PDB file of C-alpha atoms in Angstrom:
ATOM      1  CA  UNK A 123     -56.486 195.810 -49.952  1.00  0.00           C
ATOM      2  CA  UNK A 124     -59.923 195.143 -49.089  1.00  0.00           C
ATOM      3  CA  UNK A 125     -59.105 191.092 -49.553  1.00  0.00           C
ATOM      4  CA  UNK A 126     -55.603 191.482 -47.145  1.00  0.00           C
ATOM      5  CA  UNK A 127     -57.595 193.498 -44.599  1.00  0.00           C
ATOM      6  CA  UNK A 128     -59.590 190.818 -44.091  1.00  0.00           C
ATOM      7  CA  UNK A 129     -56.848 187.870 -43.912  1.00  0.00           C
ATOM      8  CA  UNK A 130     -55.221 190.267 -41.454  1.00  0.00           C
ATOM      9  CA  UNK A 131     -58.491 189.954 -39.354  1.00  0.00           C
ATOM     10  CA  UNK A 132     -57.865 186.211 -39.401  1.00  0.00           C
ATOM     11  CA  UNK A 133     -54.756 186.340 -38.319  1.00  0.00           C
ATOM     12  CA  UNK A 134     -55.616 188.937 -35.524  1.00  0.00           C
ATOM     13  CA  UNK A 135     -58.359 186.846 -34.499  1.00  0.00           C
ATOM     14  CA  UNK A 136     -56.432 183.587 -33.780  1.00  0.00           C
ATOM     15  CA  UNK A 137     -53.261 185.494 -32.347  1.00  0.00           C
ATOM     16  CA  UNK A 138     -50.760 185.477 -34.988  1.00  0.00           C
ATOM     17  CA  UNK A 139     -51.236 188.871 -36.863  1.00  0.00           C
ATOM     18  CA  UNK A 140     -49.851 192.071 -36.311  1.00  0.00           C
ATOM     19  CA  UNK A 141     -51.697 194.970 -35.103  1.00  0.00           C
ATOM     20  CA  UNK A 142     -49.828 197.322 -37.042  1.00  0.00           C
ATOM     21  CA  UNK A 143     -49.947 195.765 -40.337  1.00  0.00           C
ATOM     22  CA  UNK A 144     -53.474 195.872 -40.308  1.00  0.00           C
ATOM     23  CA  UNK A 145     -53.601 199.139 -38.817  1.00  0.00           C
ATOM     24  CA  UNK A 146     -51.317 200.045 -41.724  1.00  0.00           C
ATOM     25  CA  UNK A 147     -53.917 198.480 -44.491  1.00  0.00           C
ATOM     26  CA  UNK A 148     -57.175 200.424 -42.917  1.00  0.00           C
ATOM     27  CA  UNK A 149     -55.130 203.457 -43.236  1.00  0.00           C
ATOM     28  CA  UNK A 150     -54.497 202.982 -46.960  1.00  0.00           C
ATOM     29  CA  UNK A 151     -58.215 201.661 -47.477  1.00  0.00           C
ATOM     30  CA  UNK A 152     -59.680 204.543 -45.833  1.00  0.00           C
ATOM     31  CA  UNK A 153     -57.772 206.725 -48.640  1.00  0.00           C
ATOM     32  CA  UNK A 154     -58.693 204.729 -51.468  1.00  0.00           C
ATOM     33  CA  UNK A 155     -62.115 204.549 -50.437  1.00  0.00           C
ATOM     34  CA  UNK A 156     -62.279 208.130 -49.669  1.00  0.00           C
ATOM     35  CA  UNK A 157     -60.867 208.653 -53.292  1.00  0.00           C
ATOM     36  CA  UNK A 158     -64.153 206.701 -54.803  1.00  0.00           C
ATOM     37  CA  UNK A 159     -66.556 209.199 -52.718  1.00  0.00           C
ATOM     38  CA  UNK A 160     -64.915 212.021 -54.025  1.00  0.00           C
ATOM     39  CA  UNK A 161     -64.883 210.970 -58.114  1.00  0.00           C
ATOM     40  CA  UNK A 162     -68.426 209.154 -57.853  1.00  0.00           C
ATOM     41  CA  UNK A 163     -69.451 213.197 -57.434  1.00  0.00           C
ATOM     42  CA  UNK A 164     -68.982 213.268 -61.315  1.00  0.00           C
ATOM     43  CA  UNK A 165     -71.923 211.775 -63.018  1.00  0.00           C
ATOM     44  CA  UNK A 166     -69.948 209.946 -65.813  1.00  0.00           C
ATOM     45  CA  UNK A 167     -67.790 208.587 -62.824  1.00  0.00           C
ATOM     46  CA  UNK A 168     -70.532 207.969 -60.592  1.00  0.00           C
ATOM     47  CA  UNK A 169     -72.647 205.815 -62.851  1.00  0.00           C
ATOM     48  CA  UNK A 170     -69.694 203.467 -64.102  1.00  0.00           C
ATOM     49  CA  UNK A 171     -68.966 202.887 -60.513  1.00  0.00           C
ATOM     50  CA  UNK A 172     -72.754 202.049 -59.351  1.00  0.00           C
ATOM     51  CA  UNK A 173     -72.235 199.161 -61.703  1.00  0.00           C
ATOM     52  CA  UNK A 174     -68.974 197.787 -60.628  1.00  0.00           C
ATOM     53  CA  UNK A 175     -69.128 194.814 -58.326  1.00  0.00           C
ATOM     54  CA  UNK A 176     -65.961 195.288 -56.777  1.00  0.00           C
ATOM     55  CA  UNK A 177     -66.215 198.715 -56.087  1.00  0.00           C
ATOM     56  CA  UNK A 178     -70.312 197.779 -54.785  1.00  0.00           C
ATOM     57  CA  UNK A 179     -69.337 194.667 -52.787  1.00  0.00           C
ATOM     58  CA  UNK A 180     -66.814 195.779 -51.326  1.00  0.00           C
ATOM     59  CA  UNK A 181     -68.414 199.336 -50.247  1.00  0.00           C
ATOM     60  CA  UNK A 182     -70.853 196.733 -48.528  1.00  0.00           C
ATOM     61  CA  UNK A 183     -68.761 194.291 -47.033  1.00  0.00           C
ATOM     62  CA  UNK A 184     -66.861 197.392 -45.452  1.00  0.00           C
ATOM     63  CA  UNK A 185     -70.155 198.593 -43.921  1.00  0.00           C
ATOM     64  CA  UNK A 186     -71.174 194.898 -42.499  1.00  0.00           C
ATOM     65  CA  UNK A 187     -67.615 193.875 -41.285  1.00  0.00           C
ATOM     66  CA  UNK A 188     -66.509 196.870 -39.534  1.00  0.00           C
ATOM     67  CA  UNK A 189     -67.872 199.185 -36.586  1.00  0.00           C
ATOM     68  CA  UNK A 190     -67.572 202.254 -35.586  1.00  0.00           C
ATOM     69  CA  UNK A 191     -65.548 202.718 -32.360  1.00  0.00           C
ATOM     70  CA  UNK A 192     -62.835 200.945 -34.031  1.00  0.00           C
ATOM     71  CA  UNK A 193     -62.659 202.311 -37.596  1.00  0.00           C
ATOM     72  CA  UNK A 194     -64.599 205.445 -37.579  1.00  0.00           C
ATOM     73  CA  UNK A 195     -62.963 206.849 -40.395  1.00  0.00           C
ATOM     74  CA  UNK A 196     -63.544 204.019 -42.839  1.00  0.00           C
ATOM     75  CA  UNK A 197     -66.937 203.339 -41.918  1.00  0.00           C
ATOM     76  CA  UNK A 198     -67.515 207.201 -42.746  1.00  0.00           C
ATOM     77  CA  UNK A 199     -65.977 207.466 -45.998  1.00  0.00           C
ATOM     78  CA  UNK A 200     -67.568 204.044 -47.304  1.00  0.00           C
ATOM     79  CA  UNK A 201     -70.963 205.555 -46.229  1.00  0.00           C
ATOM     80  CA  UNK A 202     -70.251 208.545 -48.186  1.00  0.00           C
ATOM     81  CA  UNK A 203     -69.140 207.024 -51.045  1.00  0.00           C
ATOM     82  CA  UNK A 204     -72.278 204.743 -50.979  1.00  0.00           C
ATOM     83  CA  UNK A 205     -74.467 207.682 -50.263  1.00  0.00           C
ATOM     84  CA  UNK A 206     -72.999 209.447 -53.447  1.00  0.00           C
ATOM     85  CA  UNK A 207     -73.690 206.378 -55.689  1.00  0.00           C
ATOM     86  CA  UNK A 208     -77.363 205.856 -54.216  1.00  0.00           C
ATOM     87  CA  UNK A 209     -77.819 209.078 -56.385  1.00  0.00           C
ATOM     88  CA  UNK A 210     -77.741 208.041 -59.643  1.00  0.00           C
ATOM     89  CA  UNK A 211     -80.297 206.026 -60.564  1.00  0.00           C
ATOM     90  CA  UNK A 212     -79.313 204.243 -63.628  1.00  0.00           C
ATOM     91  CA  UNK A 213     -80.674 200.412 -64.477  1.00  0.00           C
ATOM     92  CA  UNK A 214     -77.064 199.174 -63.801  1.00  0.00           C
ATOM     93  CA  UNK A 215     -76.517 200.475 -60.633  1.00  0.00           C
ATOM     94  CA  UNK A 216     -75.810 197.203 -58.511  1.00  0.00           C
ATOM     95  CA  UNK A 217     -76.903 199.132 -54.897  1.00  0.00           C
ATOM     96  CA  UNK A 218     -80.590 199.820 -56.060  1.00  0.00           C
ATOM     97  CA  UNK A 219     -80.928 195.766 -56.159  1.00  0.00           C
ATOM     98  CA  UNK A 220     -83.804 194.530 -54.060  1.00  0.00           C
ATOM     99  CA  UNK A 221     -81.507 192.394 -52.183  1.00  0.00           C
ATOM    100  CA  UNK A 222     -78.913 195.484 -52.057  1.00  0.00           C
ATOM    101  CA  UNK A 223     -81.655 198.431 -51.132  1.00  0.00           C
ATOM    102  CA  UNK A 224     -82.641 195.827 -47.636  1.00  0.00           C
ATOM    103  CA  UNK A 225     -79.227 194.842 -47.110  1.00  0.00           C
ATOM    104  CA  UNK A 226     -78.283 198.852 -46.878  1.00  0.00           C
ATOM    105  CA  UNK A 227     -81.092 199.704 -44.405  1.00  0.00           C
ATOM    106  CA  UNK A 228     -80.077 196.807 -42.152  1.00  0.00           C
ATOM    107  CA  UNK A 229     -76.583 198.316 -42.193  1.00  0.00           C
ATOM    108  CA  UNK A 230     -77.459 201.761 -41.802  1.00  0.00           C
ATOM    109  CA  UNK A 231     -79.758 201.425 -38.432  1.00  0.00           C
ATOM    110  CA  UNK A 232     -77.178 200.409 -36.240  1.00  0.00           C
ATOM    111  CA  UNK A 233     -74.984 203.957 -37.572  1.00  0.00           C
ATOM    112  CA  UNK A 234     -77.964 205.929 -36.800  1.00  0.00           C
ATOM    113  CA  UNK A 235     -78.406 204.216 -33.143  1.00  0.00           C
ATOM    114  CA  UNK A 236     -74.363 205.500 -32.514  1.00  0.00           C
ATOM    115  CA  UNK A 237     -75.514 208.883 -31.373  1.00  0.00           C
ATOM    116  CA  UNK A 238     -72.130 209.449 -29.667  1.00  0.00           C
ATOM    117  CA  UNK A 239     -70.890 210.334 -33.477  1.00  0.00           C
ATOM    118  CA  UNK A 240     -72.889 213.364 -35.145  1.00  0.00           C
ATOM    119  CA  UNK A 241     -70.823 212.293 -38.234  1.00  0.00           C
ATOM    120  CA  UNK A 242     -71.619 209.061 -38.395  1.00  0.00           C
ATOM    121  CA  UNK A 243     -75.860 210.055 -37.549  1.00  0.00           C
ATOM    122  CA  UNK A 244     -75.168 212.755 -40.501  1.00  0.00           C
ATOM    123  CA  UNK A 245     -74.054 210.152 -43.166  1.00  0.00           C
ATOM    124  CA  UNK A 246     -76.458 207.721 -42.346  1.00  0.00           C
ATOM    125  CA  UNK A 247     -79.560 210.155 -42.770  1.00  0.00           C
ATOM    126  CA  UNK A 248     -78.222 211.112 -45.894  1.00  0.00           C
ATOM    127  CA  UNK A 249     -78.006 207.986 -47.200  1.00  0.00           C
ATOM    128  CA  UNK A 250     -81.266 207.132 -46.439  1.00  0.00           C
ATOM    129  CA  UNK A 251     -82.233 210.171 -47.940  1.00  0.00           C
ATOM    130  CA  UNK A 252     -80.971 208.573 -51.492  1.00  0.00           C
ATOM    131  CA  UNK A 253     -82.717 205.048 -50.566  1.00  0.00           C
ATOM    132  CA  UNK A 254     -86.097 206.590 -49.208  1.00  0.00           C
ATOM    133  CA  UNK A 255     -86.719 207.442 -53.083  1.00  0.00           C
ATOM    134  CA  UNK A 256     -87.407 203.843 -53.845  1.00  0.00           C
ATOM    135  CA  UNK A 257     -90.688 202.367 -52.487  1.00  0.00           C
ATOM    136  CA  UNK A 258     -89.846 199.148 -50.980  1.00  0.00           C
ATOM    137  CA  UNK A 259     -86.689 200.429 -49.504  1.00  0.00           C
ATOM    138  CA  UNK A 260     -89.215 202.523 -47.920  1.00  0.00           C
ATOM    139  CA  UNK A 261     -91.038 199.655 -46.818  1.00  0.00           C
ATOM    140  CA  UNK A 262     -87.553 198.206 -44.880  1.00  0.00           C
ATOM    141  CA  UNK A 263     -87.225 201.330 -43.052  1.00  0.00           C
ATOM    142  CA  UNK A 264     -90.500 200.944 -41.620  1.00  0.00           C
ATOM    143  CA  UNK A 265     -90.503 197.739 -40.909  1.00  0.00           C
ATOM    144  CA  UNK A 266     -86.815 198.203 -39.409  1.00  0.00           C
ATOM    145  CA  UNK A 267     -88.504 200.880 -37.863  1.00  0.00           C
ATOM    146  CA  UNK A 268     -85.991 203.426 -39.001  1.00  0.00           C
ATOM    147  CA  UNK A 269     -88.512 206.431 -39.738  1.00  0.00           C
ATOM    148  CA  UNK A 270     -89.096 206.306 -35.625  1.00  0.00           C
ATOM    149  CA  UNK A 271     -85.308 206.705 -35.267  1.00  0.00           C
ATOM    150  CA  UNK A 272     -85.459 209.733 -37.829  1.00  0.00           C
ATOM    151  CA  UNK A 273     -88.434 211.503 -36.422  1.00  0.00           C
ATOM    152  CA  UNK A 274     -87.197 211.419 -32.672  1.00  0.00           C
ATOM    153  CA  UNK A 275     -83.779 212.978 -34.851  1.00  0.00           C
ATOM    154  CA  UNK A 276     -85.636 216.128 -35.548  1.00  0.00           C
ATOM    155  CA  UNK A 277     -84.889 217.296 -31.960  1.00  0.00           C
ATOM    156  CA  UNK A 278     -81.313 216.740 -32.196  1.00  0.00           C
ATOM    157  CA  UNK A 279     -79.117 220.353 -31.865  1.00  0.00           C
ATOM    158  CA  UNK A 280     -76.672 219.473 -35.406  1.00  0.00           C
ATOM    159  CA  UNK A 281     -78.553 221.241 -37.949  1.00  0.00           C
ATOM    160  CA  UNK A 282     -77.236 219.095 -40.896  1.00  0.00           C
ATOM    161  CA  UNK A 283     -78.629 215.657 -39.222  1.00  0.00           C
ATOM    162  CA  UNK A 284     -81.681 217.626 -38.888  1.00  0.00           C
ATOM    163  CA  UNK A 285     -81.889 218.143 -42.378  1.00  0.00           C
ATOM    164  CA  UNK A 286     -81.092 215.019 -43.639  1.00  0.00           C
ATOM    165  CA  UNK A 287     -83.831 212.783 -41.489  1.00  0.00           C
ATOM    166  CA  UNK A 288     -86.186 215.550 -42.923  1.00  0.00           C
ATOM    167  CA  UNK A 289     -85.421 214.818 -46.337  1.00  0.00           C
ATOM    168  CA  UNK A 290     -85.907 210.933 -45.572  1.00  0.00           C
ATOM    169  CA  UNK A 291     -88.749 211.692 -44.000  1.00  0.00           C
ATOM    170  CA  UNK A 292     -89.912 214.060 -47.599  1.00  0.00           C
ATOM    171  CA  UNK A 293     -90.201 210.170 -48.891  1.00  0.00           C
ATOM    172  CA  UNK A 294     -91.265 208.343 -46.181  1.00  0.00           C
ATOM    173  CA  UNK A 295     -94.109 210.827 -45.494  1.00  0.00           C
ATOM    174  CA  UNK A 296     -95.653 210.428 -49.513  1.00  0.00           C
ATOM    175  CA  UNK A 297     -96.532 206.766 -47.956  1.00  0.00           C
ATOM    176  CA  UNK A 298    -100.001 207.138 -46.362  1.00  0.00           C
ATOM    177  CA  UNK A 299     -99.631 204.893 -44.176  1.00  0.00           C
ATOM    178  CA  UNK A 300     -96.082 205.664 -42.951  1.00  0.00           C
ATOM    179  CA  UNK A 301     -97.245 208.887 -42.557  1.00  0.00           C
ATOM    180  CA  UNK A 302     -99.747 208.277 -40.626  1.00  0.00           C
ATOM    181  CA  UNK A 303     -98.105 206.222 -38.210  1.00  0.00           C
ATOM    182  CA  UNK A 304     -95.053 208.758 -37.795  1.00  0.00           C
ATOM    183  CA  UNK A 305     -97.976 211.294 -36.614  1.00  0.00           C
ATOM    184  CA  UNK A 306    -100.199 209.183 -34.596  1.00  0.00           C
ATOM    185  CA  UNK A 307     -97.231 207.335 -32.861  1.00  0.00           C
ATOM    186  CA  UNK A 308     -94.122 209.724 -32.888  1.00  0.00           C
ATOM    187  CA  UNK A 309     -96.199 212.939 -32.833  1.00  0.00           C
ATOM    188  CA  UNK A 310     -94.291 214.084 -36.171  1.00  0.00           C
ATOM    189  CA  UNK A 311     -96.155 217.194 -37.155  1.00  0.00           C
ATOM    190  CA  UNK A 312     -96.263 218.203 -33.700  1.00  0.00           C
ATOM    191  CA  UNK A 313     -91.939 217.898 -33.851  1.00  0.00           C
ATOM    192  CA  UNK A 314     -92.109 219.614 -37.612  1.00  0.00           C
ATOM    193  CA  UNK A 315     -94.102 222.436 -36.202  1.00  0.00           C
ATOM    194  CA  UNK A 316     -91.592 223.084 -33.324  1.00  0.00           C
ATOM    195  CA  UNK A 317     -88.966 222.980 -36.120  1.00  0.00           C
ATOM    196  CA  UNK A 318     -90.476 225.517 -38.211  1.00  0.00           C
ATOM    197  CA  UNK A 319     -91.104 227.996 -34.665  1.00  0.00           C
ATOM    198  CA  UNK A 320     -87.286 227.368 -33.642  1.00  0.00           C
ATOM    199  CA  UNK A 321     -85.298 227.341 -37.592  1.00  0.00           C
ATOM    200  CA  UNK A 322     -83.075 230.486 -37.471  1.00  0.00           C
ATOM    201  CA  UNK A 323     -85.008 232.911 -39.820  1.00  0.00           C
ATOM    202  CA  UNK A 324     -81.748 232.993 -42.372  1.00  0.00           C
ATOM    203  CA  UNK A 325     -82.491 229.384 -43.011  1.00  0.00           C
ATOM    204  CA  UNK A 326     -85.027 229.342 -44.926  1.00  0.00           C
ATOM    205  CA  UNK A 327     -83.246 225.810 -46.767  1.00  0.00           C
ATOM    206  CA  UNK A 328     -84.064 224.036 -43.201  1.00  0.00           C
ATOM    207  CA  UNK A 329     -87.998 225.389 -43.585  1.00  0.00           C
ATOM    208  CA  UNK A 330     -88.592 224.115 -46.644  1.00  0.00           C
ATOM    209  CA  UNK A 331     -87.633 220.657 -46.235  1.00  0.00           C
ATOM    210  CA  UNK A 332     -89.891 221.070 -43.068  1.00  0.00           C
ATOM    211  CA  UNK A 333     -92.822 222.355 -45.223  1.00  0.00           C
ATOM    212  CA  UNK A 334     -92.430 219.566 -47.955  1.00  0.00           C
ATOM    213  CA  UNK A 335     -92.608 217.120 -45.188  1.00  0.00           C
ATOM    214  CA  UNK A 336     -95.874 218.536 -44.048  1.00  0.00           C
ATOM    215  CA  UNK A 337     -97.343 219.117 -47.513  1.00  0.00           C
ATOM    216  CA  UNK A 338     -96.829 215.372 -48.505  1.00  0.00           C
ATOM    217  CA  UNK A 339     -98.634 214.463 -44.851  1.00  0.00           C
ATOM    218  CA  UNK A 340    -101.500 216.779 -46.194  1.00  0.00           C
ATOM    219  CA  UNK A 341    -101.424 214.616 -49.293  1.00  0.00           C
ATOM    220  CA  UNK A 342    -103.456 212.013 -47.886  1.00  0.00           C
ATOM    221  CA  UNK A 343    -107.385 213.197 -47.527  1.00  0.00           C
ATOM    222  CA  UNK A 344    -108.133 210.303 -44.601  1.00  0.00           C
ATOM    223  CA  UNK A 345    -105.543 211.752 -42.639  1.00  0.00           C
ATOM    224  CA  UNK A 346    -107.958 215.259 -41.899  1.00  0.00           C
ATOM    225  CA  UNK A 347    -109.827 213.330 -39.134  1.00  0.00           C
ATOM    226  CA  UNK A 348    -106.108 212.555 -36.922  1.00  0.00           C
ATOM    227  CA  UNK A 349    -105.281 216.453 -36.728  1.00  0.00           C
ATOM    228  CA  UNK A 350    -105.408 217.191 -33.423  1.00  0.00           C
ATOM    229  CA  UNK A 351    -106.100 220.925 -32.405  1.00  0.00           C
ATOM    230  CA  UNK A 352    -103.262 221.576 -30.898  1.00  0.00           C
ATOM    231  CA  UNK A 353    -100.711 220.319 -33.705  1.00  0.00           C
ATOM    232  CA  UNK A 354    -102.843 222.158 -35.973  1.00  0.00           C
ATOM    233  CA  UNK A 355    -102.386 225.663 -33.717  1.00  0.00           C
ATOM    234  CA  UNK A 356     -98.543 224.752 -33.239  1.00  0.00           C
ATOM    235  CA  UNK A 357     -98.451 224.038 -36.933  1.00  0.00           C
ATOM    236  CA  UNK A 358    -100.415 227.774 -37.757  1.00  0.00           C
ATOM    237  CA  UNK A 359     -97.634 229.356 -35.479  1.00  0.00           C
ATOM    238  CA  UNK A 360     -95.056 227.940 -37.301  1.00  0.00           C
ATOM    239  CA  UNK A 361     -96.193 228.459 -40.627  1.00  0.00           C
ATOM    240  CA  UNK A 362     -97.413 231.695 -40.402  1.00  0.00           C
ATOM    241  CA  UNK A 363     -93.889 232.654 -38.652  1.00  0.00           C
ATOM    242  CA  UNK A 364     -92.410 230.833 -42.032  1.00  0.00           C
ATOM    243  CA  UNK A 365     -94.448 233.364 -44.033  1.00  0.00           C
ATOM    244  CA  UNK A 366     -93.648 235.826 -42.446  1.00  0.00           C
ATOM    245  CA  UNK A 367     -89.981 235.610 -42.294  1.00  0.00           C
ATOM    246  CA  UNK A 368     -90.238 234.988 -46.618  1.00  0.00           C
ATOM    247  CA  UNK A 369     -91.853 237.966 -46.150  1.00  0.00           C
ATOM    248  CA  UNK A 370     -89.655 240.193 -44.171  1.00  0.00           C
ATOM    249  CA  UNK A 371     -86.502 238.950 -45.555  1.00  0.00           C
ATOM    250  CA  UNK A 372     -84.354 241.213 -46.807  1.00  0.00           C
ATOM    251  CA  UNK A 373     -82.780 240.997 -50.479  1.00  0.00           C
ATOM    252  CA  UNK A 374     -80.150 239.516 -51.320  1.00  0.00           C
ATOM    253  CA  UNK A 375     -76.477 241.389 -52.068  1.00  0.00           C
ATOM    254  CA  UNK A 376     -76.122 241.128 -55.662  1.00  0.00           C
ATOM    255  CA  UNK A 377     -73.161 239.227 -56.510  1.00  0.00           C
ATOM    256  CA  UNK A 378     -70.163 240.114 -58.918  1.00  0.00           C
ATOM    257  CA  UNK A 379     -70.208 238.505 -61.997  1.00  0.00           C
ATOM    258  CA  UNK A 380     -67.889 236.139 -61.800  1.00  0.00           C
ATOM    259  CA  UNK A 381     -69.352 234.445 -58.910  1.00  0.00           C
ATOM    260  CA  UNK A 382     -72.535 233.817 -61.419  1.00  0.00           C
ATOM    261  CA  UNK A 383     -73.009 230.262 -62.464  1.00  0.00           C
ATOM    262  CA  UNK A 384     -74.558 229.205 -65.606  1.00  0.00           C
ATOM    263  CA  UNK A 385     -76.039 233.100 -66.115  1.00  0.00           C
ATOM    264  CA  UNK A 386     -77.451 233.213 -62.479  1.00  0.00           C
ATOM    265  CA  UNK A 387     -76.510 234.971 -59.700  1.00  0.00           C
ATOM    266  CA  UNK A 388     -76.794 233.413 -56.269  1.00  0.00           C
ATOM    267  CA  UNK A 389     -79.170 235.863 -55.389  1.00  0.00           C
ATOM    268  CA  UNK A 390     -81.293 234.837 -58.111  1.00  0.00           C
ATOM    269  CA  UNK A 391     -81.233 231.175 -56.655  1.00  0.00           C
ATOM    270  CA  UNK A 392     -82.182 232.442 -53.118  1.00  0.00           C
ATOM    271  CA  UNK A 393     -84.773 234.660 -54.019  1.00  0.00           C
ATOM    272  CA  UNK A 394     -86.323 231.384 -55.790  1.00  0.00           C
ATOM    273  CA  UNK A 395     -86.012 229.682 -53.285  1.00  0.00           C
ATOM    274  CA  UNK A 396     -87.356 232.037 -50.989  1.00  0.00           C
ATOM    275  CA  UNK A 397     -90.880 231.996 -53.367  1.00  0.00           C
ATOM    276  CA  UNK A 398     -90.959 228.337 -53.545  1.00  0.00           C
ATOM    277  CA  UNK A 399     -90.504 227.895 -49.761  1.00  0.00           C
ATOM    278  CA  UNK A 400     -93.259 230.919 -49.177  1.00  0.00           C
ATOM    279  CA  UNK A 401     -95.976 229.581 -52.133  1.00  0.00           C
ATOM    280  CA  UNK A 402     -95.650 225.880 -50.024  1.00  0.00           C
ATOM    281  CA  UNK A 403     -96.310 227.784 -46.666  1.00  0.00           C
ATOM    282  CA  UNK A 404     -99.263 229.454 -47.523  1.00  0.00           C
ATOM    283  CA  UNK A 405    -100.816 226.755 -49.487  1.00  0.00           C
ATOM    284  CA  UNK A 406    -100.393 224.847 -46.573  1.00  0.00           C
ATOM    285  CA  UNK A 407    -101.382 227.000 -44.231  1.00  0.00           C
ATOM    286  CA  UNK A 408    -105.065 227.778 -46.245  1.00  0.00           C
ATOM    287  CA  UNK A 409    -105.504 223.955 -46.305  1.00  0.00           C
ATOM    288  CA  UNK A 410    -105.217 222.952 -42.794  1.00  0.00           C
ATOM    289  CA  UNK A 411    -108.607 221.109 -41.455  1.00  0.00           C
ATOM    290  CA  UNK A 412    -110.566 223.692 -39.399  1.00  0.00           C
ATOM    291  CA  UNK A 413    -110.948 222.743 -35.686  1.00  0.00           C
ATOM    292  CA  UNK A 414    -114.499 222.247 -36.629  1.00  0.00           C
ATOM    293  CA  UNK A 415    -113.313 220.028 -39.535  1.00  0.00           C
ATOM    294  CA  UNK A 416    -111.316 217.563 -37.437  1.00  0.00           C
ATOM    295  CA  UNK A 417    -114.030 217.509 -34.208  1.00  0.00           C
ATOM    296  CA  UNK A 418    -116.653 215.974 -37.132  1.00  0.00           C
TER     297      UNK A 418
END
């Protein structure tokens, strides 16, 4: 389908196609290729698919031959369906490729730069969530300049693309020297800290992708000197506000049995999360350059 789509382009493009036959093809690619984002979920699925060419090449040649305004919904579901293969990172899978990881962020930028379509912003940040694990697709986003585009993100109103440039930026910020630049240039504790003031207290999920972007910035000792003291009183506020709120929370409603999964309760899970997103916090919050610290 993939192959006729694009033979109906040809004959579109010299004036001897018809609209609705290719109309008509889209429509059935957009289902098929919605079908492969919703099996590659299964691991065993997922994995045999990363290493099939045609299902990889053509996933790609989707995302570099078609655009947005005109086929939204394919360009969606073939960034989904790439997203979910991104995940497993097996030795065969064909989109971890060096060529394949730079390719991706070059078609990924101009999705994020379409901020007409929250969608479209959503499914590119979490696809660049997947490639941010990998170091020199790292490298591409910088030099594309993509970790700008997801820090100025952080003070969009959709809570999910909000989430997903933060967990990019979990990645991007373990690079000294990305992370560095992100604060110095783009201000990106000062934008973190304003995140962690503003989260609604209930999600705590939001904080803690905050928090682990701010403990990997702390994981570079050079960076002490480039705290300026008023990111590091905005950055106080909003942890000790985090710490609080772990801290006032109130327990979770036990649930019924049968909505346990694998012997745990979802109350279990939140309470765990709850301690992990508190213990980061405060161990944060103790290690944060004194003013006198960052005037030396």
């Amino acid at each position: 389908y993939w192959q006729r789509d694009r033979k109906l382009a040809q004959l579109e493009a010299s004036g001897s196609g018809k609209g609705t036959d290719a109309a008509d093809c889209e429509g059935v690619l957009v289902k098929l290729v919605r079908l492969v984002a919703n099996v590659t979920i299964s691991p065993a699925v997922g994995t045999y698919l990363s290493s099939d060419p045609v299902v990889v090449d053509t996933l790609l040649d989707i995302l570099g031959c078609k655009r947005m305004p005109e086929s939204e919904e394919l360009v969606l579901s073939a960034t989904a369906a790439v997203t979910n293969l991104l995940f497993y990172d097996s030795p065969d899978n064909l989109l971890l490729t060096s060529d394949n990881k730079q390719l991706q962020c070059k078609l990924l930028r101009p999705m994020l730069l379409e901020s007409y379509n929250v969608e479209a912003l959503v499914e590119a940040a979490r696809a660049l969530g997947n490639l941010s694990r990998h170091q020199d697709a790292r490298q591409w986003m910088v030099e594309l300049r993509i970790d700008e585009v997801l820090s100025i993100l952080l003070a969009h109103g959709d809570r999910d693309l909000v989430f997903y440039a933060c967990g990019a930026l979990v990645n991007l910020a373990a690079d000294p020297d990305a992370g560095v630049r992100l604060c110095q240039g783009f201000k990106l504790r000062g934008k973190l800290a304003a995140l962690l003031r503003d989260a609604p207290e209930e999600d705590e999920e939001l904080m803690l992708v905050a928090v682990k972007v701010l403990s990997n910035l702390r994981l570079d000792p050079s960076s002490e000197e480039s705290w300026p003291d008023d990111e590091l009183s905005a950055l106080r506020e909003g942890l000790h506000r985090t710490c609080s709120t772990c801290e006032n929370a109130p327990q979770p409603d036990q649930t019924e049995p049968e909505d346990a999964v694998d012997g745990q309760d979802n109350s279990t899970g939140v309470l765990q999360s709850r301690e992990v997103l508190f213990d980061l916090a405060s161990r944060l919050l103790s290690s944060l350059p004194t003013p006198e610290a960052t005037e030396s």
